Amino acid sequence: MSDKIRVLIVDDESLARQITKGYLAAYPHIEIIGECSNGFDAIKVIAEEKPDIVFLDIQMPKITGFEMLELIEDPPVIIFTTAYDHFAIKAFEVNAADYILKPFSEERFREALDKSFIHLRDRFQQKAVIKSLIDHNDQKEEKLERVVIKDGPKINIVPVDRIKFIEAQDDYVMIYTDESKYLKQKTMKFFEDHLDENMFIRIHRSYIINIDSIKHLELHEKDSYRIILKNEKHLPVSKTGLTKLKSIL
């Protein structure tokens, strides 16, 4: 086992990776184990190589740094790098290990690295920080455009307009599309808060549906309605859900 601190650089910008490597060259006790230009490659490298510190860009194509963190079971110490100060501020607010706002100086880089060493001494604290960051990210008001779902070695990216309905499954939800279904560890409340209310509606404590997937609403039993979807799936409708439906149909 290496006695050096092992570092991974994750950034879709080649220049940013080069700058980070150049600054790290001043640290003989640090070993750069690799660099990745996207989150998918980084997830694989982190699982296999288990780096101590990851320099992680937040805004990347395919999946963001936040989405990537959500898919890592035992995240290393994270130093965020970003060109967007609103991401950096939010990371700071939840006491993230540190962030570096691009373009960053060597002095600012060194300061962030020093902070990461402190976090390395207490990985338990770092796990709490990452969980806090993910929870904070979940609380943001931005609407989802896609859902990232890990299924063993496979990572699925599901655009929200492909979702037909979502079903509660204890601490998970099952996300249904025309082609497949995906299990995701999130709450119904999370999706209710983060899906476009013009596209999705919660019709029952256990169901959120895409409005475009509705075929019709029908009386099922006395004072009890159900939704018939275009794929002929039948879903129950609560009284609250019925009120919401009547307001839009």
PDB file of C-alpha atoms in Angstrom:
ATOM      1  CA  MET A   1       0.000   0.000   0.000  1.00  0.00           C
ATOM      2  CA  SER A   2       1.298   3.435  -0.918  1.00  0.00           C
ATOM      3  CA  ASP A   3       2.341   5.694   1.958  1.00  0.00           C
ATOM      4  CA  LYS A   4       1.469   8.720  -0.147  1.00  0.00           C
ATOM      5  CA  ILE A   5      -1.810  10.598  -0.255  1.00  0.00           C
ATOM      6  CA  ARG A   6      -3.569   9.389  -3.396  1.00  0.00           C
ATOM      7  CA  VAL A   7      -5.381  12.013  -5.469  1.00  0.00           C
ATOM      8  CA  LEU A   8      -7.802  11.811  -8.393  1.00  0.00           C
ATOM      9  CA  ILE A   9      -8.610  14.805 -10.630  1.00  0.00           C
ATOM     10  CA  VAL A  10     -12.080  14.944 -12.185  1.00  0.00           C
ATOM     11  CA  ASP A  11     -12.761  17.778 -14.597  1.00  0.00           C
ATOM     12  CA  ASP A  12     -14.048  17.936 -18.165  1.00  0.00           C
ATOM     13  CA  GLU A  13     -11.656  20.809 -18.934  1.00  0.00           C
ATOM     14  CA  SER A  14      -8.192  19.604 -19.927  1.00  0.00           C
ATOM     15  CA  LEU A  15      -6.606  22.924 -18.970  1.00  0.00           C
ATOM     16  CA  ALA A  16      -8.082  22.746 -15.467  1.00  0.00           C
ATOM     17  CA  ARG A  17      -6.696  19.231 -15.022  1.00  0.00           C
ATOM     18  CA  GLN A  18      -3.276  20.376 -16.188  1.00  0.00           C
ATOM     19  CA  ILE A  19      -3.261  23.307 -13.764  1.00  0.00           C
ATOM     20  CA  THR A  20      -4.239  21.040 -10.873  1.00  0.00           C
ATOM     21  CA  LYS A  21      -1.502  18.547 -11.750  1.00  0.00           C
ATOM     22  CA  GLY A  22       1.008  21.370 -11.992  1.00  0.00           C
ATOM     23  CA  TYR A  23       0.152  22.656  -8.512  1.00  0.00           C
ATOM     24  CA  LEU A  24       0.240  19.116  -7.053  1.00  0.00           C
ATOM     25  CA  ALA A  25       3.758  18.613  -8.393  1.00  0.00           C
ATOM     26  CA  ALA A  26       4.996  20.673  -5.446  1.00  0.00           C
ATOM     27  CA  TYR A  27       3.802  17.982  -3.014  1.00  0.00           C
ATOM     28  CA  PRO A  28       6.142  14.942  -2.990  1.00  0.00           C
ATOM     29  CA  HIS A  29       3.901  13.108  -0.514  1.00  0.00           C
ATOM     30  CA  ILE A  30       0.988  13.181  -2.984  1.00  0.00           C
ATOM     31  CA  GLU A  31       0.495  10.621  -5.748  1.00  0.00           C
ATOM     32  CA  ILE A  32      -1.823  11.467  -8.639  1.00  0.00           C
ATOM     33  CA  ILE A  33      -3.503   8.141  -9.406  1.00  0.00           C
ATOM     34  CA  GLY A  34      -5.379   9.421 -12.437  1.00  0.00           C
ATOM     35  CA  GLU A  35      -7.573  12.019 -14.057  1.00  0.00           C
ATOM     36  CA  CYS A  36     -11.077  11.746 -15.493  1.00  0.00           C
ATOM     37  CA  SER A  37     -12.968  14.009 -17.854  1.00  0.00           C
ATOM     38  CA  ASN A  38     -16.439  12.827 -16.799  1.00  0.00           C
ATOM     39  CA  GLY A  39     -18.314  11.482 -13.798  1.00  0.00           C
ATOM     40  CA  PHE A  40     -18.857   7.967 -15.164  1.00  0.00           C
ATOM     41  CA  ASP A  41     -15.144   7.292 -15.489  1.00  0.00           C
ATOM     42  CA  ALA A  42     -14.556   8.854 -12.076  1.00  0.00           C
ATOM     43  CA  ILE A  43     -17.070   6.562 -10.354  1.00  0.00           C
ATOM     44  CA  LYS A  44     -15.254   3.534 -11.754  1.00  0.00           C
ATOM     45  CA  VAL A  45     -11.808   4.804 -10.769  1.00  0.00           C
ATOM     46  CA  ILE A  46     -12.943   5.750  -7.265  1.00  0.00           C
ATOM     47  CA  ALA A  47     -14.483   2.292  -6.738  1.00  0.00           C
ATOM     48  CA  GLU A  48     -11.349   0.507  -7.960  1.00  0.00           C
ATOM     49  CA  GLU A  49      -8.556   2.776  -6.737  1.00  0.00           C
ATOM     50  CA  LYS A  50     -10.124   4.351  -3.637  1.00  0.00           C
ATOM     51  CA  PRO A  51      -8.281   7.682  -3.756  1.00  0.00           C
ATOM     52  CA  ASP A  52      -7.893   9.720  -0.565  1.00  0.00           C
ATOM     53  CA  ILE A  53      -8.750  13.080  -2.158  1.00  0.00           C
ATOM     54  CA  VAL A  54     -10.708  13.953  -5.287  1.00  0.00           C
ATOM     55  CA  PHE A  55     -10.640  17.317  -7.014  1.00  0.00           C
ATOM     56  CA  LEU A  56     -14.153  17.356  -8.410  1.00  0.00           C
ATOM     57  CA  ASP A  57     -15.636  19.728 -10.954  1.00  0.00           C
ATOM     58  CA  ILE A  58     -19.320  20.348 -10.245  1.00  0.00           C
ATOM     59  CA  GLN A  59     -20.673  21.256 -13.675  1.00  0.00           C
ATOM     60  CA  MET A  60     -19.776  18.453 -16.098  1.00  0.00           C
ATOM     61  CA  PRO A  61     -21.590  16.866 -19.042  1.00  0.00           C
ATOM     62  CA  LYS A  62     -23.375  13.503 -18.624  1.00  0.00           C
ATOM     63  CA  ILE A  63     -23.600  13.750 -14.838  1.00  0.00           C
ATOM     64  CA  THR A  64     -22.680  16.591 -12.495  1.00  0.00           C
ATOM     65  CA  GLY A  65     -20.321  16.381  -9.553  1.00  0.00           C
ATOM     66  CA  PHE A  66     -23.320  16.395  -7.194  1.00  0.00           C
ATOM     67  CA  GLU A  67     -24.965  13.520  -9.074  1.00  0.00           C
ATOM     68  CA  MET A  68     -21.685  11.628  -9.094  1.00  0.00           C
ATOM     69  CA  LEU A  69     -21.328  11.937  -5.323  1.00  0.00           C
ATOM     70  CA  GLU A  70     -24.784  10.506  -4.880  1.00  0.00           C
ATOM     71  CA  LEU A  71     -23.665   7.306  -6.603  1.00  0.00           C
ATOM     72  CA  ILE A  72     -20.538   6.750  -4.517  1.00  0.00           C
ATOM     73  CA  GLU A  73     -21.000   4.589  -1.438  1.00  0.00           C
ATOM     74  CA  ASP A  74     -17.836   5.590   0.397  1.00  0.00           C
ATOM     75  CA  PRO A  75     -16.801   9.004  -0.949  1.00  0.00           C
ATOM     76  CA  PRO A  76     -13.235  10.210  -0.428  1.00  0.00           C
ATOM     77  CA  VAL A  77     -12.362  13.722   0.687  1.00  0.00           C
ATOM     78  CA  ILE A  78     -13.747  16.104  -1.905  1.00  0.00           C
ATOM     79  CA  ILE A  79     -12.386  19.477  -3.011  1.00  0.00           C
ATOM     80  CA  PHE A  80     -14.874  21.070  -5.362  1.00  0.00           C
ATOM     81  CA  THR A  81     -13.684  23.011  -8.366  1.00  0.00           C
ATOM     82  CA  THR A  82     -16.197  25.148 -10.178  1.00  0.00           C
ATOM     83  CA  ALA A  83     -16.528  28.143 -12.458  1.00  0.00           C
ATOM     84  CA  TYR A  84     -19.919  28.948 -10.946  1.00  0.00           C
ATOM     85  CA  ASP A  85     -19.879  30.823  -7.673  1.00  0.00           C
ATOM     86  CA  HIS A  86     -23.477  29.905  -6.785  1.00  0.00           C
ATOM     87  CA  PHE A  87     -22.402  26.226  -6.545  1.00  0.00           C
ATOM     88  CA  ALA A  88     -19.386  27.193  -4.516  1.00  0.00           C
ATOM     89  CA  ILE A  89     -21.416  29.271  -2.098  1.00  0.00           C
ATOM     90  CA  LYS A  90     -23.858  26.419  -1.502  1.00  0.00           C
ATOM     91  CA  ALA A  91     -20.974  24.026  -0.906  1.00  0.00           C
ATOM     92  CA  PHE A  92     -19.514  26.501   1.583  1.00  0.00           C
ATOM     93  CA  GLU A  93     -22.851  26.886   3.344  1.00  0.00           C
ATOM     94  CA  VAL A  94     -22.974  23.162   4.120  1.00  0.00           C
ATOM     95  CA  ASN A  95     -19.372  23.132   5.338  1.00  0.00           C
ATOM     96  CA  ALA A  96     -17.935  21.134   2.442  1.00  0.00           C
ATOM     97  CA  ALA A  97     -14.247  20.221   2.688  1.00  0.00           C
ATOM     98  CA  ASP A  98     -13.518  23.202   0.425  1.00  0.00           C
ATOM     99  CA  TYR A  99     -14.094  24.563  -3.037  1.00  0.00           C
ATOM    100  CA  ILE A 100     -11.952  26.408  -5.523  1.00  0.00           C
ATOM    101  CA  LEU A 101     -13.518  28.948  -7.794  1.00  0.00           C
ATOM    102  CA  LYS A 102     -11.960  28.851 -11.271  1.00  0.00           C
ATOM    103  CA  PRO A 103      -9.601  30.332 -12.264  1.00  0.00           C
ATOM    104  CA  PHE A 104      -7.816  29.639  -8.990  1.00  0.00           C
ATOM    105  CA  SER A 105      -4.399  30.755  -7.796  1.00  0.00           C
ATOM    106  CA  GLU A 106      -1.727  28.447  -6.407  1.00  0.00           C
ATOM    107  CA  GLU A 107      -2.163  30.079  -3.012  1.00  0.00           C
ATOM    108  CA  ARG A 108      -5.906  29.347  -2.998  1.00  0.00           C
ATOM    109  CA  PHE A 109      -5.198  25.814  -4.209  1.00  0.00           C
ATOM    110  CA  ARG A 110      -2.727  25.258  -1.367  1.00  0.00           C
ATOM    111  CA  GLU A 111      -5.245  26.538   1.155  1.00  0.00           C
ATOM    112  CA  ALA A 112      -7.899  24.107  -0.090  1.00  0.00           C
ATOM    113  CA  LEU A 113      -5.459  21.221  -0.012  1.00  0.00           C
ATOM    114  CA  ASP A 114      -4.448  22.035   3.572  1.00  0.00           C
ATOM    115  CA  LYS A 115      -8.120  21.871   4.563  1.00  0.00           C
ATOM    116  CA  SER A 116      -8.484  18.498   2.863  1.00  0.00           C
ATOM    117  CA  PHE A 117      -5.614  17.121   4.959  1.00  0.00           C
ATOM    118  CA  ILE A 118      -7.574  18.023   8.088  1.00  0.00           C
ATOM    119  CA  HIS A 119     -10.604  16.185   6.721  1.00  0.00           C
ATOM    120  CA  LEU A 120      -8.477  13.175   5.915  1.00  0.00           C
ATOM    121  CA  ARG A 121      -7.753  12.793   9.598  1.00  0.00           C
ATOM    122  CA  ASP A 122     -11.376  12.241  10.276  1.00  0.00           C
ATOM    123  CA  ARG A 123     -13.149  10.366   7.487  1.00  0.00           C
ATOM    124  CA  PHE A 124     -16.236   9.954   9.595  1.00  0.00           C
ATOM    125  CA  GLN A 125     -16.636  13.701   9.666  1.00  0.00           C
ATOM    126  CA  GLN A 126     -16.126  13.823   5.912  1.00  0.00           C
ATOM    127  CA  LYS A 127     -18.898  11.294   5.319  1.00  0.00           C
ATOM    128  CA  ALA A 128     -21.209  13.487   7.326  1.00  0.00           C
ATOM    129  CA  VAL A 129     -20.176  16.481   5.231  1.00  0.00           C
ATOM    130  CA  ILE A 130     -20.909  14.647   1.981  1.00  0.00           C
ATOM    131  CA  LYS A 131     -24.286  13.471   3.271  1.00  0.00           C
ATOM    132  CA  SER A 132     -25.048  17.025   4.337  1.00  0.00           C
ATOM    133  CA  LEU A 133     -24.093  18.264   0.894  1.00  0.00           C
ATOM    134  CA  ILE A 134     -26.294  15.720  -0.869  1.00  0.00           C
ATOM    135  CA  ASP A 135     -29.183  16.487   1.480  1.00  0.00           C
ATOM    136  CA  HIS A 136     -28.681  20.182   0.859  1.00  0.00           C
ATOM    137  CA  ASN A 137     -28.633  19.582  -2.885  1.00  0.00           C
ATOM    138  CA  ASP A 138     -31.917  17.683  -2.526  1.00  0.00           C
ATOM    139  CA  GLN A 139     -33.428  20.705  -0.815  1.00  0.00           C
ATOM    140  CA  LYS A 140     -32.706  23.043  -3.706  1.00  0.00           C
ATOM    141  CA  GLU A 141     -35.668  24.367  -5.566  1.00  0.00           C
ATOM    142  CA  GLU A 142     -34.314  23.635  -9.049  1.00  0.00           C
ATOM    143  CA  LYS A 143     -36.521  21.310 -11.045  1.00  0.00           C
ATOM    144  CA  LEU A 144     -35.153  17.975 -12.208  1.00  0.00           C
ATOM    145  CA  GLU A 145     -34.388  17.518 -15.875  1.00  0.00           C
ATOM    146  CA  ARG A 146     -33.119  13.951 -15.445  1.00  0.00           C
ATOM    147  CA  VAL A 147     -32.725  11.252 -12.809  1.00  0.00           C
ATOM    148  CA  VAL A 148     -29.454   9.378 -12.360  1.00  0.00           C
ATOM    149  CA  ILE A 149     -29.897   5.793 -11.129  1.00  0.00           C
ATOM    150  CA  LYS A 150     -27.179   3.300 -10.253  1.00  0.00           C
ATOM    151  CA  ASP A 151     -28.013  -0.334 -10.999  1.00  0.00           C
ATOM    152  CA  GLY A 152     -24.993  -2.471 -10.074  1.00  0.00           C
ATOM    153  CA  PRO A 153     -22.192  -1.542 -12.491  1.00  0.00           C
ATOM    154  CA  LYS A 154     -24.705   0.215 -14.771  1.00  0.00           C
ATOM    155  CA  ILE A 155     -25.688   3.869 -14.445  1.00  0.00           C
ATOM    156  CA  ASN A 156     -28.967   4.917 -16.031  1.00  0.00           C
ATOM    157  CA  ILE A 157     -29.849   8.488 -16.913  1.00  0.00           C
ATOM    158  CA  VAL A 158     -33.591   8.936 -17.283  1.00  0.00           C
ATOM    159  CA  PRO A 159     -34.900  12.257 -18.685  1.00  0.00           C
ATOM    160  CA  VAL A 160     -37.957  13.267 -16.680  1.00  0.00           C
ATOM    161  CA  ASP A 161     -40.136  13.533 -19.794  1.00  0.00           C
ATOM    162  CA  ARG A 162     -39.717   9.748 -20.208  1.00  0.00           C
ATOM    163  CA  ILE A 163     -41.121   9.057 -16.733  1.00  0.00           C
ATOM    164  CA  LYS A 164     -44.726   7.836 -16.831  1.00  0.00           C
ATOM    165  CA  PHE A 165     -45.280   7.458 -13.117  1.00  0.00           C
ATOM    166  CA  ILE A 166     -43.453   6.985  -9.829  1.00  0.00           C
ATOM    167  CA  GLU A 167     -44.492   4.534  -7.120  1.00  0.00           C
ATOM    168  CA  ALA A 168     -43.497   4.630  -3.435  1.00  0.00           C
ATOM    169  CA  GLN A 169     -41.516   1.587  -2.237  1.00  0.00           C
ATOM    170  CA  ASP A 170     -40.753   2.103   1.489  1.00  0.00           C
ATOM    171  CA  ASP A 171     -37.509   4.150   1.538  1.00  0.00           C
ATOM    172  CA  TYR A 172     -37.251   3.906  -2.255  1.00  0.00           C
ATOM    173  CA  VAL A 173     -39.334   4.774  -5.282  1.00  0.00           C
ATOM    174  CA  MET A 174     -39.894   2.781  -8.458  1.00  0.00           C
ATOM    175  CA  ILE A 175     -39.648   4.958 -11.563  1.00  0.00           C
ATOM    176  CA  TYR A 176     -41.583   3.674 -14.572  1.00  0.00           C
ATOM    177  CA  THR A 177     -40.961   4.515 -18.218  1.00  0.00           C
ATOM    178  CA  ASP A 178     -42.416   2.836 -21.301  1.00  0.00           C
ATOM    179  CA  GLU A 179     -39.273   0.735 -21.644  1.00  0.00           C
ATOM    180  CA  SER A 180     -38.300  -0.149 -18.097  1.00  0.00           C
ATOM    181  CA  LYS A 181     -38.538   0.559 -14.401  1.00  0.00           C
ATOM    182  CA  TYR A 182     -35.818   1.786 -12.031  1.00  0.00           C
ATOM    183  CA  LEU A 183     -35.449   1.604  -8.255  1.00  0.00           C
ATOM    184  CA  LYS A 184     -34.125   4.797  -6.686  1.00  0.00           C
ATOM    185  CA  GLN A 185     -33.408   5.594  -3.024  1.00  0.00           C
ATOM    186  CA  LYS A 186     -35.337   8.846  -2.754  1.00  0.00           C
ATOM    187  CA  THR A 187     -38.569   9.938  -1.148  1.00  0.00           C
ATOM    188  CA  MET A 188     -41.833  10.743  -2.869  1.00  0.00           C
ATOM    189  CA  LYS A 189     -41.578  14.183  -1.237  1.00  0.00           C
ATOM    190  CA  PHE A 190     -38.275  14.779  -3.027  1.00  0.00           C
ATOM    191  CA  PHE A 191     -39.824  14.073  -6.428  1.00  0.00           C
ATOM    192  CA  GLU A 192     -42.970  15.993  -5.586  1.00  0.00           C
ATOM    193  CA  ASP A 193     -40.789  19.022  -4.785  1.00  0.00           C
ATOM    194  CA  HIS A 194     -38.369  18.675  -7.695  1.00  0.00           C
ATOM    195  CA  LEU A 195     -40.528  17.676 -10.639  1.00  0.00           C
ATOM    196  CA  ASP A 196     -42.218  20.307 -12.803  1.00  0.00           C
ATOM    197  CA  GLU A 197     -45.724  20.757 -11.420  1.00  0.00           C
ATOM    198  CA  ASN A 198     -46.931  21.498 -14.945  1.00  0.00           C
ATOM    199  CA  MET A 199     -45.791  18.032 -15.999  1.00  0.00           C
ATOM    200  CA  PHE A 200     -46.285  15.856 -12.901  1.00  0.00           C
ATOM    201  CA  ILE A 201     -48.940  15.582 -10.214  1.00  0.00           C
ATOM    202  CA  ARG A 202     -49.128  13.521  -7.042  1.00  0.00           C
ATOM    203  CA  ILE A 203     -52.452  11.710  -7.190  1.00  0.00           C
ATOM    204  CA  HIS A 204     -51.977   9.467  -4.152  1.00  0.00           C
ATOM    205  CA  ARG A 205     -49.533   9.055  -1.274  1.00  0.00           C
ATOM    206  CA  SER A 206     -47.962   6.246  -3.293  1.00  0.00           C
ATOM    207  CA  TYR A 207     -48.134   7.658  -6.835  1.00  0.00           C
ATOM    208  CA  ILE A 208     -46.897  10.609  -8.894  1.00  0.00           C
ATOM    209  CA  ILE A 209     -47.915  10.582 -12.545  1.00  0.00           C
ATOM    210  CA  ASN A 210     -46.877  12.349 -15.709  1.00  0.00           C
ATOM    211  CA  ILE A 211     -49.955  14.299 -16.788  1.00  0.00           C
ATOM    212  CA  ASP A 212     -49.301  13.424 -20.430  1.00  0.00           C
ATOM    213  CA  SER A 213     -49.580   9.712 -19.599  1.00  0.00           C
ATOM    214  CA  ILE A 214     -53.236  10.025 -18.502  1.00  0.00           C
ATOM    215  CA  LYS A 215     -55.799   8.317 -20.713  1.00  0.00           C
ATOM    216  CA  HIS A 216     -58.804   9.115 -18.566  1.00  0.00           C
ATOM    217  CA  LEU A 217     -60.175   9.380 -15.038  1.00  0.00           C
ATOM    218  CA  GLU A 218     -63.035   7.094 -14.044  1.00  0.00           C
ATOM    219  CA  LEU A 219     -65.250   6.319 -11.087  1.00  0.00           C
ATOM    220  CA  HIS A 220     -64.035   3.066  -9.572  1.00  0.00           C
ATOM    221  CA  GLU A 221     -66.261   2.572  -6.556  1.00  0.00           C
ATOM    222  CA  LYS A 222     -68.554   4.871  -4.645  1.00  0.00           C
ATOM    223  CA  ASP A 223     -66.650   8.155  -4.094  1.00  0.00           C
ATOM    224  CA  SER A 224     -63.504   6.441  -5.315  1.00  0.00           C
ATOM    225  CA  TYR A 225     -61.738   7.282  -8.553  1.00  0.00           C
ATOM    226  CA  ARG A 226     -58.841   5.804 -10.426  1.00  0.00           C
ATOM    227  CA  ILE A 227     -56.596   6.943 -13.242  1.00  0.00           C
ATOM    228  CA  ILE A 228     -56.252   4.893 -16.404  1.00  0.00           C
ATOM    229  CA  LEU A 229     -52.915   5.540 -18.075  1.00  0.00           C
ATOM    230  CA  LYS A 230     -52.290   5.276 -21.806  1.00  0.00           C
ATOM    231  CA  ASN A 231     -50.455   1.996 -21.145  1.00  0.00           C
ATOM    232  CA  GLU A 232     -53.694   0.753 -19.483  1.00  0.00           C
ATOM    233  CA  LYS A 233     -52.131   0.783 -16.028  1.00  0.00           C
ATOM    234  CA  HIS A 234     -54.727   1.561 -13.314  1.00  0.00           C
ATOM    235  CA  LEU A 235     -53.717   3.770 -10.382  1.00  0.00           C
ATOM    236  CA  PRO A 236     -55.742   4.828  -7.328  1.00  0.00           C
ATOM    237  CA  VAL A 237     -56.558   8.488  -6.743  1.00  0.00           C
ATOM    238  CA  SER A 238     -56.863   9.993  -3.264  1.00  0.00           C
ATOM    239  CA  LYS A 239     -59.320  12.779  -2.439  1.00  0.00           C
ATOM    240  CA  THR A 240     -56.463  15.286  -2.403  1.00  0.00           C
ATOM    241  CA  GLY A 241     -55.186  13.894  -5.699  1.00  0.00           C
ATOM    242  CA  LEU A 242     -58.666  14.155  -7.182  1.00  0.00           C
ATOM    243  CA  THR A 243     -58.870  17.818  -6.216  1.00  0.00           C
ATOM    244  CA  LYS A 244     -55.525  18.462  -7.899  1.00  0.00           C
ATOM    245  CA  LEU A 245     -56.590  16.548 -11.002  1.00  0.00           C
ATOM    246  CA  LYS A 246     -59.864  18.422 -11.323  1.00  0.00           C
ATOM    247  CA  SER A 247     -57.960  21.698 -11.205  1.00  0.00           C
ATOM    248  CA  ILE A 248     -55.917  20.803 -14.276  1.00  0.00           C
ATOM    249  CA  LEU A 249     -58.174  18.508 -16.329  1.00  0.00           C
TER     250      LEU A 249
END
